Amino acid sequence: MGALCAASSVLTVLNLVASGVVEIPLIGTPLESDLSPSFSSAASFALPQFVAGPENRLVEVAVAAVLKESPSKYCPLVLYGPSGTGKTHLSSGLFRAWKSQHPRRPAVLVTASDFAREYRDAVETKTEDQFHVPYTRTRLLVIEDLHDLSGRNAVQQALMVLMDRLTARQTWIVLTSRTSPSRLDRVQEGLRARLISGLAVQLALPNAETRLAILDRVAALRDLEVDDGVLECLANGLPVPVPELVGTLVQLEGEARLQAAPITLATAKRLLAERSSSRRPSLPQIAKASAKHFGVPVSDLRGPSRRRAIVAARNVAMYLARNLTNSSLDRIGTYFGKRDHTTVSHGCHQVEERLETEMSVRDSVAELQAKLLLRD
């Protein structure tokens, strides 16, 4: 059995490398999700690595830079992306890994809300001059959910002062946010300038290959005997955030144990059908969200216009439709202005190329995916 497991592990690694997916070792960090109570079974599951596909490969560089602890142009490091892309999993796992590697060096992990509360308490007790002391002693500062400081000018000013002090001491600063530093709402320009002076890494929802790698790793860690066909079915059919993906597998595991039966492809397809019917967006929903995001009328997305801005928005909408729905290219083309499947395929290919080189396109696609998949 041990030899079989070893062979399986080696095969998994080879498959990960071949698919462009890498595992970034961390200290086991529970997956957390505010998506739905139905996925709480995945919230307590600790995944001891961050599985990164091509869409998240810059994460590997960022983690390596922090763990080396050497002064770097990558500081501050801002990890940003919509809910479910792994910001907390990555930042807290990185924090634990750093503490394990440097046990005698002080480090602090705090949420932006708690940071703001501590500052408010200091103001109320007239101890503002002491507020920064615990933070300035640290060698690594991790602040999660930076977007929660939106509009809090006094706290933002305090954070700027702290960042300047820590930067002078060559201390690592890692922050997480739902949006990129350049698009944070109601943030002072001074703070924005400090944030963009380092490295901003976008975390995207995992693609099908990455989802398969995650499911394979979770199955191995939970000692589940699952056919590859079952995992492939889930990976291809659930373009969802990681906690929900893992939660689906955990639910299948629970049902199988309760019934003392193996996880079958038929069971997976049944659960997938239930999830998909309630989760997958419709073509009208995709068109409406895309039109609002790009500031164009839905009628233009579905019309004959060849204006550059309209074509770019339409291509993104068709790309999302191809990846988030079961619609054929012909059906997508018909909906978006009676275009043929070749036009849809070409438009999607253009988006894929721009995703490789243009941060604004990556931001738009990630934001739209999150809105469409995490909608109420």
Coordinates of C-alpha atoms in Angstrom, one line a residue:
M1 CA 0.0 0.0 0.0
G2 CA 2.9 2.4 0.9
A3 CA 4.6 1.8 -2.5
L4 CA 1.3 2.5 -4.2
C5 CA 0.8 5.7 -2.3
A6 CA 4.4 6.8 -3.0
A7 CA 3.9 6.1 -6.7
S8 CA 0.7 8.0 -6.7
S9 CA 2.4 10.9 -5.0
V10 CA 5.2 11.0 -7.6
L11 CA 2.6 10.8 -10.4
T12 CA 0.7 13.8 -8.8
V13 CA 3.9 15.9 -8.7
L14 CA 4.7 15.0 -12.3
N15 CA 1.2 15.9 -13.4
L16 CA 1.4 19.2 -11.5
V17 CA 4.6 20.2 -13.2
A18 CA 3.3 19.1 -16.6
S19 CA 0.2 21.2 -16.2
G20 CA 2.0 24.3 -15.0
V21 CA 0.6 23.9 -11.5
V22 CA 2.9 24.3 -8.5
E23 CA 2.5 23.6 -4.8
I24 CA 3.8 26.4 -2.5
P25 CA 4.5 24.9 1.0
L26 CA 2.9 26.7 3.9
I27 CA 2.0 25.9 7.5
G28 CA -1.4 24.3 7.5
T29 CA -4.0 27.0 7.3
P30 CA -7.7 26.4 7.5
L31 CA -9.7 27.3 4.4
E32 CA -12.2 30.0 5.3
S33 CA -15.3 31.0 3.4
D34 CA -18.1 33.5 3.9
L35 CA -19.9 32.2 0.8
S36 CA -22.5 30.0 2.4
P37 CA -23.1 28.1 5.7
S38 CA -23.4 25.0 3.5
F39 CA -19.7 25.0 2.9
S40 CA -18.7 25.4 6.5
S41 CA -17.4 21.8 6.4
A42 CA -14.4 23.0 4.4
A43 CA -13.7 25.9 6.7
S44 CA -11.9 23.8 9.3
F45 CA -9.8 21.9 6.8
A46 CA -6.2 22.9 6.8
L47 CA -4.5 22.8 3.4
P48 CA -0.7 22.8 4.0
Q49 CA 0.1 24.5 0.7
F50 CA -1.1 27.0 -1.7
V51 CA -1.8 25.3 -5.1
A52 CA -1.0 27.8 -7.8
G53 CA -1.8 27.4 -11.5
P54 CA -0.6 29.6 -14.3
E55 CA -3.1 32.2 -13.3
N56 CA -1.4 32.6 -9.9
R57 CA 2.3 31.8 -10.6
L58 CA 3.6 35.2 -9.4
V59 CA 2.6 34.1 -5.9
E60 CA 5.6 31.7 -6.0
V61 CA 8.0 34.6 -6.4
A62 CA 6.3 36.7 -3.7
V63 CA 6.4 33.9 -1.1
A64 CA 10.0 33.0 -1.8
A65 CA 11.0 36.7 -1.4
V66 CA 9.3 37.0 2.0
L67 CA 10.6 33.8 3.4
K68 CA 14.2 34.7 2.4
E69 CA 13.6 37.8 4.6
S70 CA 16.1 39.8 2.6
P71 CA 15.3 43.5 1.8
S72 CA 13.4 43.6 -1.5
K73 CA 11.8 45.9 -4.0
Y74 CA 8.8 43.6 -3.6
C75 CA 8.0 45.3 -0.2
P76 CA 5.2 46.1 0.6
L77 CA 3.6 43.0 -0.9
V78 CA -0.1 43.4 -1.6
L79 CA -2.1 40.2 -2.3
Y80 CA -5.4 41.1 -3.9
G81 CA -8.4 39.4 -5.4
P82 CA -12.1 38.6 -4.8
S83 CA -13.4 36.4 -2.0
G84 CA -12.5 32.7 -2.4
T85 CA -9.2 33.2 -4.2
G86 CA -7.1 32.3 -1.2
K87 CA -5.9 35.7 0.2
T88 CA -6.4 34.7 3.9
H89 CA -5.2 31.1 3.3
L90 CA -2.0 32.5 1.6
S91 CA -1.3 35.4 4.0
S92 CA -1.9 33.5 7.2
G93 CA -0.1 30.4 5.9
L94 CA 2.9 32.6 4.9
F95 CA 2.8 34.2 8.3
R96 CA 3.0 30.8 10.0
A97 CA 5.7 29.6 7.7
W98 CA 7.8 32.7 8.4
K99 CA 7.3 32.2 12.2
S100 CA 8.4 28.6 11.9
Q101 CA 11.5 29.6 9.9
H102 CA 12.3 32.6 12.2
P103 CA 10.9 31.6 15.6
R104 CA 12.9 34.2 17.6
R105 CA 11.9 37.2 15.4
P106 CA 8.7 39.1 16.3
A107 CA 5.9 39.1 13.7
V108 CA 2.4 40.4 13.8
L109 CA -0.8 39.4 11.9
V110 CA -3.8 41.6 12.3
T111 CA -6.9 42.4 10.4
A112 CA -7.4 46.0 9.2
S113 CA -10.6 46.2 11.3
D114 CA -8.6 45.3 14.5
F115 CA -5.8 47.7 13.5
A116 CA -8.4 50.4 13.2
R117 CA -10.0 49.4 16.6
E118 CA -6.6 49.5 18.3
Y119 CA -5.9 52.9 16.9
R120 CA -9.4 54.2 18.0
D121 CA -8.8 52.9 21.5
A122 CA -5.4 54.7 21.6
V123 CA -7.0 57.9 20.6
E124 CA -9.7 57.6 23.2
T125 CA -7.2 56.8 25.9
K126 CA -4.7 59.5 24.7
T127 CA -2.0 56.9 24.1
E128 CA -1.5 57.5 20.5
D129 CA 2.3 58.0 21.0
Q130 CA 2.4 54.4 22.2
F131 CA 0.2 52.9 19.5
H132 CA 3.0 52.1 17.0
V133 CA 5.4 50.6 19.6
P134 CA 4.3 46.9 19.3
Y135 CA 4.3 47.1 15.5
T136 CA 7.6 48.8 15.1
R137 CA 9.4 46.0 16.9
T138 CA 8.2 43.4 14.4
R139 CA 10.2 41.9 11.5
L140 CA 7.1 40.9 9.6
L141 CA 3.7 42.7 9.6
V142 CA 0.7 41.1 7.9
I143 CA -2.5 43.2 7.6
E144 CA -5.5 41.4 6.2
D145 CA -8.6 43.0 4.5
L146 CA -7.0 46.4 3.8
H147 CA -10.2 47.5 2.0
D148 CA -11.9 47.7 5.4
L149 CA -9.9 51.0 6.0
S150 CA -11.9 52.7 3.2
G151 CA -12.8 56.2 4.3
R152 CA -11.0 56.0 7.6
N153 CA -8.6 58.8 7.0
A154 CA -7.1 59.0 10.5
V155 CA -6.3 55.3 10.6
Q156 CA -4.9 55.5 7.1
Q157 CA -2.6 58.2 8.2
A158 CA -1.4 56.1 11.2
L159 CA -0.8 53.2 8.8
M160 CA 1.3 55.4 6.6
V161 CA 3.5 56.5 9.5
L162 CA 3.9 52.9 10.5
M163 CA 4.8 51.8 7.0
D164 CA 7.5 54.5 6.8
R165 CA 9.0 53.3 10.1
L166 CA 9.0 49.7 9.1
T167 CA 10.4 50.4 5.6
A168 CA 13.3 52.3 7.2
R169 CA 14.0 49.2 9.3
Q170 CA 13.7 46.9 6.2
T171 CA 10.7 45.1 7.7
W172 CA 8.5 43.0 5.5
I173 CA 4.9 44.3 5.1
V174 CA 2.3 42.0 3.6
L175 CA -1.3 43.2 3.0
T176 CA -4.4 41.7 1.5
S177 CA -7.2 43.4 -0.3
R178 CA -10.2 42.7 -2.5
T179 CA -9.1 45.1 -5.1
S180 CA -5.7 46.3 -6.4
P181 CA -4.0 49.2 -4.6
S182 CA -4.7 51.5 -7.6
R183 CA -8.5 50.8 -7.4
L184 CA -9.0 50.9 -3.6
D185 CA -12.0 53.1 -2.8
R186 CA -11.6 56.2 -0.5
V187 CA -7.9 55.7 0.2
Q188 CA -5.6 58.7 0.6
E189 CA -3.1 59.2 -2.2
G190 CA -0.2 59.0 0.2
L191 CA -1.2 55.5 1.2
R192 CA -1.9 54.4 -2.3
A193 CA 1.5 55.6 -3.4
R194 CA 3.2 53.5 -0.7
L195 CA 1.2 50.5 -1.6
I196 CA 2.0 50.6 -5.3
S197 CA 5.7 51.2 -4.6
G198 CA 6.1 47.5 -3.9
L199 CA 4.6 44.4 -5.6
A200 CA 0.9 43.9 -6.1
V201 CA 0.0 40.2 -6.8
Q202 CA -3.5 39.4 -8.1
L203 CA -5.0 36.2 -7.0
A204 CA -7.4 34.7 -9.5
L205 CA -10.0 32.0 -9.2
P206 CA -8.3 28.7 -10.1
N207 CA -8.7 27.3 -13.7
A208 CA -9.8 23.7 -14.4
E209 CA -6.3 22.3 -14.1
T210 CA -5.6 24.0 -10.8
R211 CA -9.0 22.9 -9.5
L212 CA -8.1 19.3 -10.4
A213 CA -4.8 19.6 -8.6
I214 CA -6.4 21.0 -5.5
L215 CA -9.0 18.3 -5.4
D216 CA -6.4 15.6 -5.9
R217 CA -4.3 17.0 -3.0
V218 CA -7.3 17.3 -0.7
A219 CA -8.4 13.7 -1.5
A220 CA -4.9 12.5 -0.7
L221 CA -4.7 14.5 2.6
R222 CA -8.1 13.2 3.7
D223 CA -7.2 9.6 2.6
L224 CA -10.1 9.4 0.2
E225 CA -10.2 6.8 -2.5
V226 CA -11.7 8.7 -5.4
D227 CA -11.5 7.8 -9.1
D228 CA -9.8 10.3 -11.3
G229 CA -13.0 10.6 -13.3
V230 CA -14.8 11.9 -10.2
L231 CA -12.2 14.6 -9.5
E232 CA -12.1 15.6 -13.2
C233 CA -15.9 15.8 -13.2
L234 CA -15.9 18.2 -10.2
A235 CA -12.9 20.2 -11.5
N236 CA -14.5 20.8 -14.9
G237 CA -18.0 21.4 -13.7
L238 CA -17.3 23.7 -10.7
P239 CA -15.6 27.0 -11.8
V240 CA -16.0 28.2 -8.2
P241 CA -13.9 29.6 -5.4
V242 CA -11.6 27.1 -3.6
P243 CA -13.6 26.8 -0.3
E244 CA -16.7 25.9 -2.2
L245 CA -14.8 23.4 -4.4
V246 CA -13.3 21.7 -1.4
G247 CA -16.7 21.9 0.4
T248 CA -18.3 19.9 -2.4
L249 CA -15.7 17.1 -2.1
V250 CA -16.1 17.1 1.7
Q251 CA -19.9 16.8 1.2
L252 CA -19.4 13.8 -1.1
E253 CA -17.0 12.3 1.5
G254 CA -19.6 12.7 4.2
E255 CA -22.4 11.1 2.2
A256 CA -20.1 8.2 1.2
R257 CA -19.1 7.5 4.8
L258 CA -22.7 7.8 6.0
Q259 CA -23.8 5.2 3.4
A260 CA -20.7 3.1 3.7
A261 CA -20.3 3.3 -0.1
P262 CA -17.6 4.7 -2.4
I263 CA -17.8 8.1 -4.1
T264 CA -19.1 7.3 -7.5
L265 CA -19.1 9.3 -10.7
A266 CA -22.9 9.2 -10.7
T267 CA -23.0 10.7 -7.2
A268 CA -20.6 13.4 -8.2
K269 CA -22.7 14.2 -11.3
R270 CA -25.9 14.4 -9.2
L271 CA -24.3 16.8 -6.7
L272 CA -22.7 18.8 -9.5
A273 CA -26.1 19.2 -11.2
E274 CA -27.5 20.6 -8.0
R275 CA -24.6 23.0 -7.5
S276 CA -24.5 24.1 -11.1
S277 CA -28.2 24.8 -11.4
S278 CA -28.0 27.3 -8.6
R279 CA -24.5 28.7 -9.2
R280 CA -23.9 29.1 -12.9
P281 CA -24.9 32.5 -14.2
S282 CA -27.1 32.9 -17.3
L283 CA -26.1 34.7 -20.5
P284 CA -28.3 37.7 -19.6
Q285 CA -26.7 38.0 -16.2
I286 CA -23.2 37.9 -17.7
A287 CA -24.1 40.5 -20.3
K288 CA -25.7 42.8 -17.7
A289 CA -22.7 42.5 -15.3
S290 CA -20.2 43.1 -18.1
A291 CA -22.0 46.0 -19.5
K292 CA -22.2 47.7 -16.1
H293 CA -18.5 47.0 -15.4
F294 CA -17.3 48.5 -18.7
G295 CA -19.9 51.3 -18.7
V296 CA -21.6 50.4 -22.0
P297 CA -25.2 49.5 -22.8
V298 CA -26.2 45.8 -23.0
S299 CA -27.7 46.6 -26.4
D300 CA -24.3 47.5 -27.7
L301 CA -22.8 44.3 -26.4
R302 CA -25.5 42.3 -28.2
G303 CA -25.5 44.6 -31.3
P304 CA -23.4 45.0 -34.4
S305 CA -21.1 47.8 -33.0
R306 CA -17.4 47.3 -33.9
R307 CA -16.2 50.2 -31.7
R308 CA -13.0 49.1 -30.0
A309 CA -14.3 49.6 -26.5
I310 CA -17.5 47.6 -27.3
V311 CA -15.6 44.8 -28.9
A312 CA -13.2 44.5 -25.9
A313 CA -16.2 44.4 -23.5
R314 CA -18.1 41.9 -25.7
N315 CA -15.0 39.6 -25.9
V316 CA -14.7 39.6 -22.1
A317 CA -18.5 38.8 -21.8
M318 CA -18.2 35.9 -24.3
Y319 CA -15.0 34.6 -22.5
L320 CA -17.0 34.6 -19.2
A321 CA -19.9 32.9 -20.9
R322 CA -17.7 30.2 -22.3
N323 CA -16.0 29.5 -18.9
L324 CA -18.9 30.0 -16.5
T325 CA -21.8 28.4 -18.4
N326 CA -22.6 25.2 -20.3
S327 CA -23.6 27.2 -23.4
S328 CA -22.1 26.2 -26.7
L329 CA -20.0 28.7 -28.8
D330 CA -22.9 28.8 -31.2
R331 CA -25.4 29.7 -28.5
I332 CA -23.1 32.3 -27.1
G333 CA -22.5 33.8 -30.5
T334 CA -26.3 33.9 -31.2
Y335 CA -26.9 35.7 -28.0
F336 CA -24.2 38.3 -28.5
G337 CA -25.4 39.6 -31.8
K338 CA -25.9 36.5 -34.0
R339 CA -22.2 35.9 -34.3
D340 CA -20.8 32.5 -35.4
H341 CA -18.8 30.2 -33.2
T342 CA -15.5 31.2 -35.0
T343 CA -16.0 34.8 -34.0
V344 CA -16.7 33.7 -30.4
S345 CA -13.6 31.5 -30.3
H346 CA -11.4 34.3 -31.7
G347 CA -12.8 36.8 -29.2
C348 CA -12.1 34.4 -26.3
H349 CA -8.6 33.8 -27.6
Q350 CA -7.9 37.5 -27.6
V351 CA -9.0 37.8 -24.0
E352 CA -6.7 34.9 -23.1
E353 CA -3.8 36.7 -24.7
R354 CA -4.6 39.9 -22.9
L355 CA -4.8 38.1 -19.6
E356 CA -1.2 37.3 -20.0
T357 CA 0.0 40.8 -20.4
E358 CA -2.6 43.4 -19.2
M359 CA -3.3 43.8 -15.5
S360 CA -6.5 45.8 -16.2
V361 CA -8.0 42.8 -18.1
R362 CA -7.0 40.4 -15.4
D363 CA -8.6 42.7 -12.8
S364 CA -11.8 43.0 -14.8
V365 CA -12.2 39.3 -15.5
A366 CA -11.4 38.4 -11.8
E367 CA -13.9 41.0 -10.5
L368 CA -16.6 39.9 -12.9
Q369 CA -16.1 36.2 -12.1
A370 CA -16.4 36.9 -8.4
K371 CA -19.6 39.0 -8.8
L372 CA -21.2 36.3 -11.1
L373 CA -20.2 33.3 -9.0
L374 CA -20.6 34.8 -5.5
R375 CA -23.9 36.6 -6.2
D376 CA -26.8 36.1 -3.8

